[in-house]
CSV table of N, CA, C and O in Angstrom, one decimal:
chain,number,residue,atom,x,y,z
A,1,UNK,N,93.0,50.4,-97.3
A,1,UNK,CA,92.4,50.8,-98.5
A,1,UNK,C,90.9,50.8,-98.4
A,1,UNK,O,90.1,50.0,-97.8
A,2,UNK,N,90.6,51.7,-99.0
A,2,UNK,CA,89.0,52.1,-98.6
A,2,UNK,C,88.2,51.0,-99.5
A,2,UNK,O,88.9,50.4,-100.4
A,3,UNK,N,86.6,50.5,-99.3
A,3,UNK,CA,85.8,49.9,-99.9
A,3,UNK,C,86.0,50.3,-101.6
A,3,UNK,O,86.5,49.8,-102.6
A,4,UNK,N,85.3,51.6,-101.2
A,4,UNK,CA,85.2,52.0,-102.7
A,4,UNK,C,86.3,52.1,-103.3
A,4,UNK,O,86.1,52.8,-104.3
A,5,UNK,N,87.4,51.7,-103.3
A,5,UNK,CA,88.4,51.4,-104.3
A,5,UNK,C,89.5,50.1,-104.7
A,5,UNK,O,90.6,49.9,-105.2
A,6,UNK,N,88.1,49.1,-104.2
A,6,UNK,CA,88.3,47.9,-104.7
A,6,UNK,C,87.5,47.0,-105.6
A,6,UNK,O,86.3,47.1,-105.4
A,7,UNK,N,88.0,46.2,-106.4
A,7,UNK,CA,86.8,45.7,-106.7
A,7,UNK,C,86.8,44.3,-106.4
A,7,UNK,O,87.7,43.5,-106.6
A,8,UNK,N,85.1,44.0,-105.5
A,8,UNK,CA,84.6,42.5,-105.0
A,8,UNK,C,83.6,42.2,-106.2
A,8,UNK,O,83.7,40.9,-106.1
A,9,UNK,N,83.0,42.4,-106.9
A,9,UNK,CA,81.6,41.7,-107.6
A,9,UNK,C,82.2,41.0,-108.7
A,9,UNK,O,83.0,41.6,-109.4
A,10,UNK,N,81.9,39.7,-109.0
A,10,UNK,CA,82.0,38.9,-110.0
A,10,UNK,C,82.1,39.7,-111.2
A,10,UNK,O,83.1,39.7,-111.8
A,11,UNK,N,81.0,40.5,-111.7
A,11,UNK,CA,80.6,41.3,-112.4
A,11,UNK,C,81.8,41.9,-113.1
A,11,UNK,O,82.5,41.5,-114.1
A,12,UNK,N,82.1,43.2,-112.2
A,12,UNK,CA,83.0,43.5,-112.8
A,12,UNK,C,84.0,43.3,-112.7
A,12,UNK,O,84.7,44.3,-113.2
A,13,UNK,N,85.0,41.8,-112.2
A,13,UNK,CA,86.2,41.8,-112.4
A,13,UNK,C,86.1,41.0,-113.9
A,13,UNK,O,87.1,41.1,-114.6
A,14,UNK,N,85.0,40.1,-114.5
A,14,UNK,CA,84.8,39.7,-115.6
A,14,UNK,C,85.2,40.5,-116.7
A,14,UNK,O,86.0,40.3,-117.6
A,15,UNK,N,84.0,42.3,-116.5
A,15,UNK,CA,84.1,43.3,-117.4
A,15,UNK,C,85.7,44.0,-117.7
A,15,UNK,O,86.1,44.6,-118.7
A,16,UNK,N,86.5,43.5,-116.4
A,16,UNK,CA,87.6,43.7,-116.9
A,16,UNK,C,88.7,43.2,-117.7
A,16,UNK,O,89.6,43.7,-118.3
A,17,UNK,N,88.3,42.1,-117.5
A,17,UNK,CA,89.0,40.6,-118.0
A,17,UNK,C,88.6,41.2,-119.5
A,17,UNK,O,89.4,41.5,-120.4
A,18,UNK,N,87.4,41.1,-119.6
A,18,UNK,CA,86.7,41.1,-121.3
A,18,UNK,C,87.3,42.2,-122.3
A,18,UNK,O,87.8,42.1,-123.3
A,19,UNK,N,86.9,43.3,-121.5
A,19,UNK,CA,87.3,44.7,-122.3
A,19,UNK,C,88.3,45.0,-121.8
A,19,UNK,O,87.8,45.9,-121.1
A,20,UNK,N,89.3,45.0,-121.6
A,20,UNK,CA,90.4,45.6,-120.5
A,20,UNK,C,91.9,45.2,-121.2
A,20,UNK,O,91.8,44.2,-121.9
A,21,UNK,N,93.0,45.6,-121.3
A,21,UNK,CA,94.3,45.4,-121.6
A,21,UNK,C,94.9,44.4,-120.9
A,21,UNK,O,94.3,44.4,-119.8
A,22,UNK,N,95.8,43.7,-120.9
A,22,UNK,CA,96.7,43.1,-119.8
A,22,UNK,C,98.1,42.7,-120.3
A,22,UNK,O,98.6,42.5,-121.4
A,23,UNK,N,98.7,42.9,-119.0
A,23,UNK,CA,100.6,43.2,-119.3
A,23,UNK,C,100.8,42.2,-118.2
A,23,UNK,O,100.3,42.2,-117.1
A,24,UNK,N,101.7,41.2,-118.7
A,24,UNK,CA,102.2,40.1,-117.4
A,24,UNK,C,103.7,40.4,-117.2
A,24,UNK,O,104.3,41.3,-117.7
A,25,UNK,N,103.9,39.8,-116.7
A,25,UNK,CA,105.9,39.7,-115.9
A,25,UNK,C,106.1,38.0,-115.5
A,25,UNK,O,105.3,37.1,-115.9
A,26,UNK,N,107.1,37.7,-114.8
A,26,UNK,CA,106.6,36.3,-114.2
A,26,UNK,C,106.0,36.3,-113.4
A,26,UNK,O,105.1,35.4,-113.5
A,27,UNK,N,106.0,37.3,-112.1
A,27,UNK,CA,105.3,37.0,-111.1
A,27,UNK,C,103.6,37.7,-111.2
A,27,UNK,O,102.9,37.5,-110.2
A,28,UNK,N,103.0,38.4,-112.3
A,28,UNK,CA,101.9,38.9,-112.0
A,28,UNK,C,101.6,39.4,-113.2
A,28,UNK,O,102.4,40.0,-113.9
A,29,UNK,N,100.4,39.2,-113.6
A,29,UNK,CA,99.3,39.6,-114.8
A,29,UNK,C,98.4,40.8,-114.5
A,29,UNK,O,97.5,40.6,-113.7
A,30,UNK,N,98.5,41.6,-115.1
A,30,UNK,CA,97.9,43.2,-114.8
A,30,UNK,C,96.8,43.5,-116.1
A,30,UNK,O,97.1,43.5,-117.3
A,31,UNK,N,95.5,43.7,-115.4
A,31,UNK,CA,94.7,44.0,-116.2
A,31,UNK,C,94.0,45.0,-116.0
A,31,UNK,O,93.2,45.1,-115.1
A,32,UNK,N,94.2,46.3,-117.0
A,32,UNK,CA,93.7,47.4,-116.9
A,32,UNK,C,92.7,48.2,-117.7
A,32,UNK,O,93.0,48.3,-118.9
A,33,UNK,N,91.4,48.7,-117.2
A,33,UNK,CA,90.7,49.2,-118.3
A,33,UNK,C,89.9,50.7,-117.6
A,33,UNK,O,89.5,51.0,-116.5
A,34,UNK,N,90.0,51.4,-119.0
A,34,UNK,CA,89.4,52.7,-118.5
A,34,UNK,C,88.2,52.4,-118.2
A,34,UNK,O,87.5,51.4,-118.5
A,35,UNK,N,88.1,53.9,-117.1
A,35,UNK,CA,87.0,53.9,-116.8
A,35,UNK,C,87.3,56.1,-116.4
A,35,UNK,O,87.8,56.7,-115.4
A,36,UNK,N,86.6,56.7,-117.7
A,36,UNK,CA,87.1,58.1,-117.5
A,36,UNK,C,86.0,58.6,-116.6
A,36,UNK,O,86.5,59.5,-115.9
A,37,UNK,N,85.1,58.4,-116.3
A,37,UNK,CA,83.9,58.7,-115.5
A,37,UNK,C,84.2,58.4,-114.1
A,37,UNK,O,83.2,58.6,-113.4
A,38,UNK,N,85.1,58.0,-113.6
A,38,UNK,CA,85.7,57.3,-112.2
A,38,UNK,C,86.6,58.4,-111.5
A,38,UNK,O,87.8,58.4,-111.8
A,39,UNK,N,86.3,59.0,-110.8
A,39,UNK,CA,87.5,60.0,-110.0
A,39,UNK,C,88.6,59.4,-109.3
A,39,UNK,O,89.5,60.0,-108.8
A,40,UNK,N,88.6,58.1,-109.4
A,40,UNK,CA,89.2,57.4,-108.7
A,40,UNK,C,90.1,56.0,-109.7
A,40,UNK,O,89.8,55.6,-110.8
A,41,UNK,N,90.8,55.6,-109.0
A,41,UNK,CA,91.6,54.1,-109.2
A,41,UNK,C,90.6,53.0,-108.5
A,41,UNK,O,89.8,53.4,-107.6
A,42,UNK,N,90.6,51.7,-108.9
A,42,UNK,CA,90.2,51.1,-108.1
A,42,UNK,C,90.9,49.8,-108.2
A,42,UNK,O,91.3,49.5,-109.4
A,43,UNK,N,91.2,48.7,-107.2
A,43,UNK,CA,91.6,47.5,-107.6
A,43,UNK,C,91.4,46.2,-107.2
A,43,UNK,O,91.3,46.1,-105.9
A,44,UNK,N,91.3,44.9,-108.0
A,44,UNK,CA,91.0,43.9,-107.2
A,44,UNK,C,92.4,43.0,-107.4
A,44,UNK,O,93.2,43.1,-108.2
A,45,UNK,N,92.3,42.2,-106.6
A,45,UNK,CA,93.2,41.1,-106.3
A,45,UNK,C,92.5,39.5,-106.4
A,45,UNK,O,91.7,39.0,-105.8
A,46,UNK,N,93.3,39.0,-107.6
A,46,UNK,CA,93.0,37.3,-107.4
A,46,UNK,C,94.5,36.9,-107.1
A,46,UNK,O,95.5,37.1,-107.7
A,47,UNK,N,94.1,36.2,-106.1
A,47,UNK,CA,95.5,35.0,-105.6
A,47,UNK,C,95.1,33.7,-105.3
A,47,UNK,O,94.5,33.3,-104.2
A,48,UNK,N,95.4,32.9,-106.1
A,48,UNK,CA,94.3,31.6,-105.9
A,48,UNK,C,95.4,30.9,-105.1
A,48,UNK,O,96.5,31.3,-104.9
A,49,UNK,N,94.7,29.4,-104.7
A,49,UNK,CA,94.9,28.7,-103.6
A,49,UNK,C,96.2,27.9,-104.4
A,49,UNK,O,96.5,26.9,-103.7
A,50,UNK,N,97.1,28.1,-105.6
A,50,UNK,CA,98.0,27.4,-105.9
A,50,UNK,C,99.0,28.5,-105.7
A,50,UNK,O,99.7,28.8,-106.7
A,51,UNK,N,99.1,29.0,-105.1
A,51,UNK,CA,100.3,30.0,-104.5
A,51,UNK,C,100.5,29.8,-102.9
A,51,UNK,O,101.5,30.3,-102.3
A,52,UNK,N,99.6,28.9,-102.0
A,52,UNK,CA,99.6,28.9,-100.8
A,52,UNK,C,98.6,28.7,-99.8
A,52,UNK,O,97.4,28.7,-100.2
A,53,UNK,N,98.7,28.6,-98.6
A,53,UNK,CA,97.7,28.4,-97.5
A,53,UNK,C,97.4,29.9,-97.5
A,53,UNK,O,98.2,30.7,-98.0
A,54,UNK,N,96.2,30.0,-96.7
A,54,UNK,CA,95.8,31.5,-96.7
A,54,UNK,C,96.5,32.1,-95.9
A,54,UNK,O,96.7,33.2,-96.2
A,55,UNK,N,97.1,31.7,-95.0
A,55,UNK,CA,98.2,32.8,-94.6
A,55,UNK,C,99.5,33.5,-95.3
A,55,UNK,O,99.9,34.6,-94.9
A,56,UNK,N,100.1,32.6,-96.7
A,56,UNK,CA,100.7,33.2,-97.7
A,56,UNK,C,99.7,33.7,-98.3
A,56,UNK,O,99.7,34.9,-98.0
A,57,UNK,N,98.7,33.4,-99.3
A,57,UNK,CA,97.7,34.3,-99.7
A,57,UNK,C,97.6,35.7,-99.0
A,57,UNK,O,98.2,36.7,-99.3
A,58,UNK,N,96.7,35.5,-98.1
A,58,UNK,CA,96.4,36.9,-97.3
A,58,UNK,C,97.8,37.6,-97.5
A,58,UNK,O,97.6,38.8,-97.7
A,59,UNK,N,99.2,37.4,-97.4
A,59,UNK,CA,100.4,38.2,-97.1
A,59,UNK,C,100.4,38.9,-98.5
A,59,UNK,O,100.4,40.1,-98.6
A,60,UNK,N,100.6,38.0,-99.4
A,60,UNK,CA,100.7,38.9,-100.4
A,60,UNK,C,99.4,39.5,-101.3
A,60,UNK,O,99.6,40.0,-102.3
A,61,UNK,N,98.3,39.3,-100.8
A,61,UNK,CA,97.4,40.3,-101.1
A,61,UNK,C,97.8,41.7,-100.0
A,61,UNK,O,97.5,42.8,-100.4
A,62,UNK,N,98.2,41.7,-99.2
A,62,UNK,CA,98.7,42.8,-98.4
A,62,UNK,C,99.9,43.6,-98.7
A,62,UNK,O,100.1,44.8,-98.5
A,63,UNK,N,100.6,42.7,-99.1
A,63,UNK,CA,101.8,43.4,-100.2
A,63,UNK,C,101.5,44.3,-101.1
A,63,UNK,O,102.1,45.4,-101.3
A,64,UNK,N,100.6,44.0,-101.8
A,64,UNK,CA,99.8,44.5,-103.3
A,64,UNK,C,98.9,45.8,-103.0
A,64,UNK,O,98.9,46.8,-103.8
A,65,UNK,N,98.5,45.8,-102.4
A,65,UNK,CA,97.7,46.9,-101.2
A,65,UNK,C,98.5,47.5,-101.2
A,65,UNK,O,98.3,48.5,-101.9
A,66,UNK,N,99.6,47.5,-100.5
A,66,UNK,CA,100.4,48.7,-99.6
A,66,UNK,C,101.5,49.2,-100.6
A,66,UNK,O,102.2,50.2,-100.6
A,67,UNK,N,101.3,48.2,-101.8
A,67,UNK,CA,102.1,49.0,-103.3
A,67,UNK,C,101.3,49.9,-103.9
A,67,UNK,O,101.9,50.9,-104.2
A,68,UNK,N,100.4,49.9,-104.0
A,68,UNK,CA,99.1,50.7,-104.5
A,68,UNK,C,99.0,51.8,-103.6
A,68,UNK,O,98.8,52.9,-104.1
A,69,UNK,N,99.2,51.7,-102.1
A,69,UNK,CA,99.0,52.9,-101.1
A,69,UNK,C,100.1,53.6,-101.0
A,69,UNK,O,100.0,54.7,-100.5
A,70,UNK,N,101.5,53.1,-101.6
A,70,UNK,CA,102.7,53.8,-101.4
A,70,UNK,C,102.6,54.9,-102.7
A,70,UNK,O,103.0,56.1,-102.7
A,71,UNK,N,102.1,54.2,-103.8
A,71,UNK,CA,102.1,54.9,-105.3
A,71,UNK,C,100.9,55.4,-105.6
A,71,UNK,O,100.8,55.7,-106.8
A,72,UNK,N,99.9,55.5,-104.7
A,72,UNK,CA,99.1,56.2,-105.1
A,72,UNK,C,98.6,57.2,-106.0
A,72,UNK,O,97.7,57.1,-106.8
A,73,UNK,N,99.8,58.5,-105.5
A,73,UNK,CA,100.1,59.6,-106.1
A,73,UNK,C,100.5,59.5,-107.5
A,73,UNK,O,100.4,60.5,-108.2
A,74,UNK,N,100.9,58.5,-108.1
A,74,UNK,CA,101.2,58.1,-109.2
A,74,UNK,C,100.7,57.3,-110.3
A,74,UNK,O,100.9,57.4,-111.5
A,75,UNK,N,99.8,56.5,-109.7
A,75,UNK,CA,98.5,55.3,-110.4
A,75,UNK,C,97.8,56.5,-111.2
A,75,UNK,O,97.4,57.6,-110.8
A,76,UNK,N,98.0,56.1,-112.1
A,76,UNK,CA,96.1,57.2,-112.8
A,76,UNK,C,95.0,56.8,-112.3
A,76,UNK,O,94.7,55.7,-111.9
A,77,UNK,N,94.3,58.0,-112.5
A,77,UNK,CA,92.3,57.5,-111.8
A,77,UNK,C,92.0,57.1,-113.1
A,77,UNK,O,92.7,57.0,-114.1
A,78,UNK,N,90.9,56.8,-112.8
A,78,UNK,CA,89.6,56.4,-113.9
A,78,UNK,C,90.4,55.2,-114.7
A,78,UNK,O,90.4,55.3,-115.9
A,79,UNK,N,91.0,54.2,-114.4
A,79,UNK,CA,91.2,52.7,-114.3
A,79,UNK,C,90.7,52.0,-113.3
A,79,UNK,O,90.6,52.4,-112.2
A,80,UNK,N,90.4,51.1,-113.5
A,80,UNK,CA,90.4,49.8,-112.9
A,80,UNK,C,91.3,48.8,-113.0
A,80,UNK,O,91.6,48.6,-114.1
A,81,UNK,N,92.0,48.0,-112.1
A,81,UNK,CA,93.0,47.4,-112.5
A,81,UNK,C,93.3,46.6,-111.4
A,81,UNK,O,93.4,46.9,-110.2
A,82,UNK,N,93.4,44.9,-112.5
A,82,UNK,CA,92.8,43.6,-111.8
A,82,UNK,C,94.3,43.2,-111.5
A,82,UNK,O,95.2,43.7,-112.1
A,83,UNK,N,94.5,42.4,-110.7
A,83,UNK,CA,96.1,41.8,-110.1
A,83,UNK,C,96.3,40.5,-109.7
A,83,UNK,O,96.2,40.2,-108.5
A,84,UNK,N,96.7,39.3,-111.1
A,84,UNK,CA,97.1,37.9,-110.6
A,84,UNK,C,97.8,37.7,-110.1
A,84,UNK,O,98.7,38.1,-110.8
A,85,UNK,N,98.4,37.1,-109.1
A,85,UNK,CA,99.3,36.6,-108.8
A,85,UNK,C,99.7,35.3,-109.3
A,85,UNK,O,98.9,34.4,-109.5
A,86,UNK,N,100.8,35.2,-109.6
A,86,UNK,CA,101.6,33.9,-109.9
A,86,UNK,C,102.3,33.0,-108.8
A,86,UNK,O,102.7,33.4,-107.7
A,87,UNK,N,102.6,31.8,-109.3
A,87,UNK,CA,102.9,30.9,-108.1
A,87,UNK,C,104.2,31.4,-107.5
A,87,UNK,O,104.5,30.9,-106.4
A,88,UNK,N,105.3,32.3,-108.1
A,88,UNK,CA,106.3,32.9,-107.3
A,88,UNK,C,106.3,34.4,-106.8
A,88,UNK,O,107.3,35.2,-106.8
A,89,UNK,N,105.2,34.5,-106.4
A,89,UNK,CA,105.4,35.7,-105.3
A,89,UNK,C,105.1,35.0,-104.4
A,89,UNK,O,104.4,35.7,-103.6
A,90,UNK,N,105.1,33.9,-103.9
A,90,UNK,CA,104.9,33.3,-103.1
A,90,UNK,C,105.9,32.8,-101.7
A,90,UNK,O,105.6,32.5,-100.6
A,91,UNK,N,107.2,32.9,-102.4
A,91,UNK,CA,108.4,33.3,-101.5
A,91,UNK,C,108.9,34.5,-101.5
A,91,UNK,O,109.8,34.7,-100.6
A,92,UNK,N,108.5,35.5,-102.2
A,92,UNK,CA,108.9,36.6,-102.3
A,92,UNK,C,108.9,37.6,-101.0
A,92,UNK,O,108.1,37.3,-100.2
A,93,UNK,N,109.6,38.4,-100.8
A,93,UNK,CA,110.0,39.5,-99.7
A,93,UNK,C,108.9,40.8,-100.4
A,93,UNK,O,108.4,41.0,-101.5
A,94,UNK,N,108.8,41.6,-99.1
A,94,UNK,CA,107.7,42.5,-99.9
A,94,UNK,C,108.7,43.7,-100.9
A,94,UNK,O,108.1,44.4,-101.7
A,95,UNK,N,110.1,43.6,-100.8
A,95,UNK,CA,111.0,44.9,-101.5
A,95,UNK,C,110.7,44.2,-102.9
A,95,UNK,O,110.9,45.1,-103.8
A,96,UNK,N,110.3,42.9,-103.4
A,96,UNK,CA,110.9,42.1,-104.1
A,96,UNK,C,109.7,42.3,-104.9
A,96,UNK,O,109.7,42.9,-105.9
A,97,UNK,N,108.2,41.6,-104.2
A,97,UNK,CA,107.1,42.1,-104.9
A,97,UNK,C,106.9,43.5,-105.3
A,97,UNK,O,106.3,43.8,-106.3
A,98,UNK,N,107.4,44.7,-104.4
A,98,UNK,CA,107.0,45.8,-104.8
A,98,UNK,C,107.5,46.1,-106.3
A,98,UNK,O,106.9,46.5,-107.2
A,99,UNK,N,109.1,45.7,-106.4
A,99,UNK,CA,109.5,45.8,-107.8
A,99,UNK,C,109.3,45.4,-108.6
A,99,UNK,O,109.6,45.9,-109.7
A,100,UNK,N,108.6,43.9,-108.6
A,100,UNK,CA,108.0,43.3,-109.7
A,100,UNK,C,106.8,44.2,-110.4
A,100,UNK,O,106.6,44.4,-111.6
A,101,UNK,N,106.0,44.7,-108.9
A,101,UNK,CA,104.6,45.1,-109.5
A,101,UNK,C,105.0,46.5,-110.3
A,101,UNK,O,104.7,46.7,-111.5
A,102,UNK,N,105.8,47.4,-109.6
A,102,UNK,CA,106.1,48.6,-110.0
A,102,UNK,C,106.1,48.5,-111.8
A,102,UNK,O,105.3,48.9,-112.7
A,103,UNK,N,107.5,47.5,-111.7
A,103,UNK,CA,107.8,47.3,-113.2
A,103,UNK,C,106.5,46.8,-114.2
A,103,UNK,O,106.7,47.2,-115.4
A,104,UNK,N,104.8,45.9,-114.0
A,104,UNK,CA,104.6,45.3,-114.2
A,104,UNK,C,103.3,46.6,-114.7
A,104,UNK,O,102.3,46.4,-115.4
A,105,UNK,N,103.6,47.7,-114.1
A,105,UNK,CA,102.6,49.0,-113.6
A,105,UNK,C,103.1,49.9,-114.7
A,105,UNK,O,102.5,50.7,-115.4
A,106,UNK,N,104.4,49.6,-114.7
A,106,UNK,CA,105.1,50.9,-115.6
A,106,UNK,C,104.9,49.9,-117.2
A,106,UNK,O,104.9,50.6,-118.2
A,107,UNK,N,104.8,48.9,-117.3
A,107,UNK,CA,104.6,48.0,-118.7
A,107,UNK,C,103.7,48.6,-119.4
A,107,UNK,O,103.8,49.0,-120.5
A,108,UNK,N,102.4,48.6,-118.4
A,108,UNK,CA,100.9,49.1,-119.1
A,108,UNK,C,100.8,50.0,-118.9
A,108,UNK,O,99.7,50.5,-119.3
A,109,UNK,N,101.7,51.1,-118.3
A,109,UNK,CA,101.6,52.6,-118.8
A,109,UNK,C,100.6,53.2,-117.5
A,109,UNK,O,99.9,54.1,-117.9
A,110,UNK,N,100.4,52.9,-116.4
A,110,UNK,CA,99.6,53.3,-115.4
A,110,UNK,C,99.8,54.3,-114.2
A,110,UNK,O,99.1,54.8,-113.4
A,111,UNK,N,101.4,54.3,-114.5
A,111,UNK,CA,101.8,56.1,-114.1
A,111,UNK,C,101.4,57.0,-114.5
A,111,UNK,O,100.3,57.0,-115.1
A,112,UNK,N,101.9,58.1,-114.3
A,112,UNK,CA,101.7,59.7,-114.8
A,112,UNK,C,102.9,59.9,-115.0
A,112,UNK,O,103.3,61.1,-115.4
């Protein structure tokens, strides 16, 4: 996933937190806010250190990525859209997270 379609700056994963919608499930809290001026999707990932050592971390931040890269064609642009993880994707299989997220994507309405 390219730079420009993530977000790293303190800044604005705040601005999304603040103004932004969010839809949870058990395993994941989704926070989404327009952004119509954006030709693009973009997204960040928090997975904090009560889900695992960084080698579980890192895994399922890579999960989450490659759900976003499979569905691309389908995410709407001009969102931004933040991705908690919860302490049970943590055993999870990636068939397993993909359907959580899917479902958690289709909650807040971020298809087409």
């Amino acid at each position: 996933m390219k730079k420009k379609y993530r977000i790293k700056k303190n800044d604005e994963f705040q601005e999304v937190f603040k103004k932004g919608k969010s839809v949870a499930n058990r395993q994941f809290v989704l926070y989404v806010l327009d952004k119509p001026e954006q030709p693009y999707f973009r997204i960040g990932l928090s997975v904090s250190k009560k889900i695992g050592k960084a080698v579980v971390r890192n895994r399922v931040k890579r999960y989450i990525r490659q759900v976003f890269q499979e569905e691309r064609d389908r995410v709407q642009v001009g969102k931004d859209y933040v991705i908690i993880a919860r302490v049970p994707v943590a055993t999870m299989e990636y068939e397993e997270v993909r359907k959580s997220l899917v479902h958690v994507l289709r909650r807040a309405n971020a298809f087409y």
